[in-house]
Amino acid sequence: MAVKDRVPMREQDPKVRIKNFDEVALGYTEEEAILEASRCLQCPNPTCVAGCPVHVRIPEFIKAITERKFEEAYKIITSTNSLPAVCGRVCPQEEQCEKNCILNRIGKPIAIGRLERFVADYALQNNIEEEVKPEKKNKKVAIIGSGPAGLTCAGDLLKMGYDVTIFEALHALGGVLTYGIPEFRLPKRIVEAEIERLKKLGAKVETNVVVGKTVTIDELMEEEGFEAVFIGTGAGLPRFMGIPGENLNGVYSANEFLTRINLMKAYKFPEYDTPIAVGKRVAVIGGGNVAMDAARSALRLEGVEEVIVVYRRSKEEMPARAEEIEHAIEEGIKFEFLANPIRINGTEDGWVKSMDVIRMKLGEPDSSGRRRPIEIPGSQFTMEVDTVIMALGTSPNRLIPSTTKDIQVQKWGGIITDEDGRTSRPGVFAGGDAVTGAATVILAMGAGKKAAKAIDEYLRSKGE
Amino acid sequence: MFKILEKRELAPSIKLFVIEAPLVAKKARPGQFVMLRIKEGGERIPLTIADYNSENGTVTIVFQEVGKTTRELGTLEAGDYIQDFVGPLGVPVEFPNHKKVLGIGGGLGIAPLYPKLKMLHQQGVEVVSIIGARTAELLILEEEIKAVSDRMYICTDDGSKGRHGFVTVVLKELLEQGEKFDEIIIIGPPILMKIGSEITKPYGIPTMVSLNPIMVDGTGMCGGCRVTVDGEIKFACVDGPAFDGHKVDFDELIKRLATYKEEEKISLERFNEVHECKLINKIEGVDKDAVK
């Protein structure tokens, strides 16, 4: 038996896929999934589970796959994970479950993410539903924000029998899953299907409600009868560099660029009404997953000839997932490492014409453990570009803390909580990027899960 | 879904809707705006709240048909629904301790000016207003502004009503005559707000403008609406839309507003073709969609 090699997953040919927004990775067939699952050694003390922030019972669901019991595998996964079709696609498994797999010692780890995705897709295609009929608890919980943290928290609370209402500022649910991560990595029909499952479990949904503006948390608790609130509002405030020329036409934050493309479907303009304006040469500034998403999205737009990622450190320090960097390279994205923009130059009419960039070298490691980039004096050069996308990270919006009584925040805007998501105010919990700053989908889900448990404890202790 | 309760045509191409939106109406304050999306596949556009009634749960918006979305919006009637309507967004304006204020509205800018003057009037502040339009029939909300003003001036570019010329002509006169105001509010096309702010600056009178950059989400998550105020980047949707007119980089705003000029044209032409076809089909009694 081929223990060493994992079963490869079929993908769209790079030459074809750069002309569409369809999913790149095509998923396993039943036979492929069974073959891959059979590589699992079924450790009695599995180390993989500890690497998963929501503790999916990995060997158990994999065993069910080998026995062709896909429905059972789905029930095992969803007993701890509310969004398996999403996690199987976007989790950095190489740093979590798969990193801990014992097979790493002799070859490649089990493709846990691909197997989870296979099971979840199988369940969605075959309309398999969770059998959850919890005893109804007549207690209302409000979830603010419908990203991964909020959806997970809502899912767990629904399974416990709580009366859950999700409030979302945008017109569509999903947070970063909907507006941030592109279709070619995470099809929106998958996100919609996962959300439909939550609705079937009884989730109530209020879109177009900006908590802090349309209604406040104090009003929800004092007037609307919500006994607990979970804040999962993320970190959606984009950062800019503060360099000259940043307000020229053709300079986008990655958030704006991706929102226009993913949420508003600007790549289908004029069939859809929202436009997007890109030139022939696009520069994306940054080295994270968002930078990869923006670069690969830009490449797929009509008229774009070249996309260059400009990153101030080297390839080794890039925070983006290895798989996404590989995909970007396959698709023909170019990279300018150890370079940092210092000025964007414009035309008379106010459009981007070029960008002045300075060379960097790496110094001592900084607080994040990565080597600090230092400018090399006199190494300035000019890149001819007509679109610039800033993917420098995001920070939490201060709207909720500034309009809610007794919520303490960090200097940089993150909501202060204990390990289980309790804020300084009784009954109000928080998790995900709103607490940690921009992190990963699965960490947000882990935080939503912990908070659901803490909310349950809090409401039980309050008694009837 | 949000129901259109009332529709009024204020001028050719300028329409007023009263929308049923109780949550927005309850919280709305002068200076705030909403984002709306007509239907699936539509774009999100910002519109200033022109009036609100928290008891009836209604919000009034006024829009001019300038492109695809506003034209399509104009085809809706009372009883129809708008898919998404979110707000109130932006920072409400406040005028503590003012005794006398001058309000200037140009064209569609008269609509967002109205709730501010109404609030000032209710606070007992002396309100002087100057409203203007290209021509008499494009002048909107004249009665409403008059009702909340102690004194009102009307201007038209072609002289068809009131003073002949821009609103800034009267502004200059009042200031030259030595009339004093605690604050001047100017709302209208960016060029009017720019010139108006330049006129008031030497007099040292605080001047408030309401900016209208391109917006997508309207909640501070994208920065599409960023403007430079006093050398710093601000997001008009969360830090504004009202700003100190003496500190705004209007030239940058005007250039940024032209970002999608080409796309806007394409979208409108496409809408006109489809819309015209539908109208012709209706008139001829052949609804091709129905035949399919």
PDB file of N, CA and C in Angstrom, chain A residues 411-450:
ATOM      1  N   LYS A 411      -5.563  49.203  23.058  1.00  0.00           N
ATOM      2  CA  LYS A 411      -5.198  50.468  22.393  1.00  0.00           C
ATOM      3  C   LYS A 411      -5.461  50.402  20.886  1.00  0.00           C
ATOM      4  N   TRP A 412      -5.182  49.237  20.283  1.00  0.00           N
ATOM      5  CA  TRP A 412      -5.312  49.113  18.834  1.00  0.00           C
ATOM      6  C   TRP A 412      -6.735  48.754  18.400  1.00  0.00           C
ATOM      7  N   GLY A 413      -7.644  48.710  19.379  1.00  0.00           N
ATOM      8  CA  GLY A 413      -9.047  48.534  19.013  1.00  0.00           C
ATOM      9  C   GLY A 413      -9.638  47.167  19.291  1.00  0.00           C
ATOM     10  N   GLY A 414      -8.805  46.167  19.586  1.00  0.00           N
ATOM     11  CA  GLY A 414      -9.315  44.818  19.857  1.00  0.00           C
ATOM     12  C   GLY A 414     -10.108  44.780  21.162  1.00  0.00           C
ATOM     13  N   ILE A 415     -11.204  44.033  21.166  1.00  0.00           N
ATOM     14  CA  ILE A 415     -12.019  43.915  22.379  1.00  0.00           C
ATOM     15  C   ILE A 415     -11.295  43.001  23.368  1.00  0.00           C
ATOM     16  N   ILE A 416     -11.244  43.403  24.625  1.00  0.00           N
ATOM     17  CA  ILE A 416     -10.547  42.603  25.647  1.00  0.00           C
ATOM     18  C   ILE A 416     -11.499  41.538  26.197  1.00  0.00           C
ATOM     19  N   THR A 417     -11.043  40.263  26.142  1.00  0.00           N
ATOM     20  CA  THR A 417     -11.846  39.167  26.683  1.00  0.00           C
ATOM     21  C   THR A 417     -10.937  38.225  27.462  1.00  0.00           C
ATOM     22  N   ASP A 418     -11.555  37.317  28.234  1.00  0.00           N
ATOM     23  CA  ASP A 418     -10.750  36.252  28.829  1.00  0.00           C
ATOM     24  C   ASP A 418     -10.640  35.124  27.805  1.00  0.00           C
ATOM     25  N   GLU A 419     -10.050  34.008  28.208  1.00  0.00           N
ATOM     26  CA  GLU A 419      -9.787  32.940  27.262  1.00  0.00           C
ATOM     27  C   GLU A 419     -11.054  32.377  26.610  1.00  0.00           C
ATOM     28  N   ASP A 420     -12.160  32.447  27.320  1.00  0.00           N
ATOM     29  CA  ASP A 420     -13.404  31.881  26.795  1.00  0.00           C
ATOM     30  C   ASP A 420     -14.300  32.919  26.132  1.00  0.00           C
ATOM     31  N   GLY A 421     -13.793  34.132  25.947  1.00  0.00           N
ATOM     32  CA  GLY A 421     -14.541  35.134  25.209  1.00  0.00           C
ATOM     33  C   GLY A 421     -15.418  36.056  26.042  1.00  0.00           C
ATOM     34  N   ARG A 422     -15.265  36.017  27.379  1.00  0.00           N
ATOM     35  CA  ARG A 422     -16.060  36.934  28.205  1.00  0.00           C
ATOM     36  C   ARG A 422     -15.452  38.323  28.134  1.00  0.00           C
ATOM     37  N   THR A 423     -16.270  39.342  27.836  1.00  0.00           N
ATOM     38  CA  THR A 423     -15.774  40.726  27.849  1.00  0.00           C
ATOM     39  C   THR A 423     -15.903  41.271  29.258  1.00  0.00           C
ATOM     40  N   SER A 424     -15.582  42.550  29.417  1.00  0.00           N
ATOM     41  CA  SER A 424     -15.669  43.187  30.733  1.00  0.00           C
ATOM     42  C   SER A 424     -17.120  43.351  31.173  1.00  0.00           C
ATOM     43  N   ARG A 425     -18.045  43.112  30.267  1.00  0.00           N
ATOM     44  CA  ARG A 425     -19.449  43.294  30.638  1.00  0.00           C
ATOM     45  C   ARG A 425     -20.164  41.941  30.711  1.00  0.00           C
ATOM     46  N   PRO A 426     -20.828  41.658  31.841  1.00  0.00           N
ATOM     47  CA  PRO A 426     -21.531  40.380  31.980  1.00  0.00           C
ATOM     48  C   PRO A 426     -22.569  40.191  30.869  1.00  0.00           C
ATOM     49  N   GLY A 427     -22.594  39.005  30.290  1.00  0.00           N
ATOM     50  CA  GLY A 427     -23.579  38.722  29.254  1.00  0.00           C
ATOM     51  C   GLY A 427     -23.119  39.073  27.852  1.00  0.00           C
ATOM     52  N   VAL A 428     -21.994  39.789  27.758  1.00  0.00           N
ATOM     53  CA  VAL A 428     -21.487  40.147  26.427  1.00  0.00           C
ATOM     54  C   VAL A 428     -20.164  39.410  26.184  1.00  0.00           C
ATOM     55  N   PHE A 429     -20.128  38.677  25.081  1.00  0.00           N
ATOM     56  CA  PHE A 429     -18.972  37.849  24.739  1.00  0.00           C
ATOM     57  C   PHE A 429     -18.441  38.303  23.386  1.00  0.00           C
ATOM     58  N   ALA A 430     -17.202  37.976  23.111  1.00  0.00           N
ATOM     59  CA  ALA A 430     -16.632  38.366  21.810  1.00  0.00           C
ATOM     60  C   ALA A 430     -15.595  37.347  21.387  1.00  0.00           C
ATOM     61  N   GLY A 431     -15.342  37.286  20.079  1.00  0.00           N
ATOM     62  CA  GLY A 431     -14.328  36.357  19.584  1.00  0.00           C
ATOM     63  C   GLY A 431     -14.000  36.605  18.128  1.00  0.00           C
ATOM     64  N   GLY A 432     -12.939  35.984  17.678  1.00  0.00           N
ATOM     65  CA  GLY A 432     -12.502  36.153  16.287  1.00  0.00           C
ATOM     66  C   GLY A 432     -11.630  37.387  16.136  1.00  0.00           C
ATOM     67  N   ASP A 433     -11.566  37.905  14.918  1.00  0.00           N
ATOM     68  CA  ASP A 433     -10.675  39.025  14.637  1.00  0.00           C
ATOM     69  C   ASP A 433     -11.006  40.277  15.456  1.00  0.00           C
ATOM     70  N   ALA A 434     -12.257  40.408  15.929  1.00  0.00           N
ATOM     71  CA  ALA A 434     -12.628  41.575  16.739  1.00  0.00           C
ATOM     72  C   ALA A 434     -11.821  41.591  18.035  1.00  0.00           C
ATOM     73  N   VAL A 435     -11.340  40.418  18.450  1.00  0.00           N
ATOM     74  CA  VAL A 435     -10.564  40.291  19.684  1.00  0.00           C
ATOM     75  C   VAL A 435      -9.068  40.202  19.388  1.00  0.00           C
ATOM     76  N   THR A 436      -8.713  39.409  18.379  1.00  0.00           N
ATOM     77  CA  THR A 436      -7.302  39.111  18.129  1.00  0.00           C
ATOM     78  C   THR A 436      -6.662  40.013  17.083  1.00  0.00           C
ATOM     79  N   GLY A 437      -7.452  40.751  16.332  1.00  0.00           N
ATOM     80  CA  GLY A 437      -6.947  41.402  15.121  1.00  0.00           C
ATOM     81  C   GLY A 437      -6.959  40.360  14.026  1.00  0.00           C
ATOM     82  N   ALA A 438      -6.640  40.785  12.798  1.00  0.00           N
ATOM     83  CA  ALA A 438      -6.787  39.887  11.652  1.00  0.00           C
ATOM     84  C   ALA A 438      -6.027  38.578  11.853  1.00  0.00           C
ATOM     85  N   ALA A 439      -6.733  37.452  11.832  1.00  0.00           N
ATOM     86  CA  ALA A 439      -6.114  36.129  11.975  1.00  0.00           C
ATOM     87  C   ALA A 439      -6.736  35.196  10.943  1.00  0.00           C
ATOM     88  N   THR A 440      -7.020  33.942  11.318  1.00  0.00           N
ATOM     89  CA  THR A 440      -7.522  32.987  10.326  1.00  0.00           C
ATOM     90  C   THR A 440      -8.989  32.621  10.577  1.00  0.00           C
ATOM     91  N   VAL A 441      -9.598  32.059   9.551  1.00  0.00           N
ATOM     92  CA  VAL A 441     -10.989  31.624   9.627  1.00  0.00           C
ATOM     93  C   VAL A 441     -11.162  30.606  10.755  1.00  0.00           C
ATOM     94  N   ILE A 442     -10.268  29.630  10.822  1.00  0.00           N
ATOM     95  CA  ILE A 442     -10.457  28.557  11.793  1.00  0.00           C
ATOM     96  C   ILE A 442     -10.235  29.039  13.224  1.00  0.00           C
ATOM     97  N   LEU A 443      -9.329  30.004  13.431  1.00  0.00           N
ATOM     98  CA  LEU A 443      -9.154  30.539  14.781  1.00  0.00           C
ATOM     99  C   LEU A 443     -10.415  31.285  15.216  1.00  0.00           C
ATOM    100  N   ALA A 444     -11.017  32.005  14.276  1.00  0.00           N
ATOM    101  CA  ALA A 444     -12.266  32.709  14.572  1.00  0.00           C
ATOM    102  C   ALA A 444     -13.345  31.689  14.940  1.00  0.00           C
ATOM    103  N   MET A 445     -13.366  30.568  14.209  1.00  0.00           N
ATOM    104  CA  MET A 445     -14.365  29.540  14.504  1.00  0.00           C
ATOM    105  C   MET A 445     -14.120  28.930  15.876  1.00  0.00           C
ATOM    106  N   GLY A 446     -12.851  28.692  16.196  1.00  0.00           N
ATOM    107  CA  GLY A 446     -12.512  28.160  17.515  1.00  0.00           C
ATOM    108  C   GLY A 446     -12.991  29.100  18.607  1.00  0.00           C
ATOM    109  N   ALA A 447     -12.798  30.406  18.390  1.00  0.00           N
ATOM    110  CA  ALA A 447     -13.212  31.401  19.380  1.00  0.00           C
ATOM    111  C   ALA A 447     -14.736  31.433  19.501  1.00  0.00           C
ATOM    112  N   GLY A 448     -15.429  31.292  18.375  1.00  0.00           N
ATOM    113  CA  GLY A 448     -16.895  31.283  18.401  1.00  0.00           C
ATOM    114  C   GLY A 448     -17.409  30.081  19.184  1.00  0.00           C
ATOM    115  N   LYS A 449     -16.703  28.985  19.035  1.00  0.00           N
ATOM    116  CA  LYS A 449     -17.082  27.747  19.716  1.00  0.00           C
ATOM    117  C   LYS A 449     -16.907  27.864  21.231  1.00  0.00           C
ATOM    118  N   LYS A 450     -15.731  28.387  21.639  1.00  0.00           N
ATOM    119  CA  LYS A 450     -15.467  28.584  23.070  1.00  0.00           C
ATOM    120  C   LYS A 450     -16.503  29.521  23.686  1.00  0.00           C
TER     121      LYS A 450
END
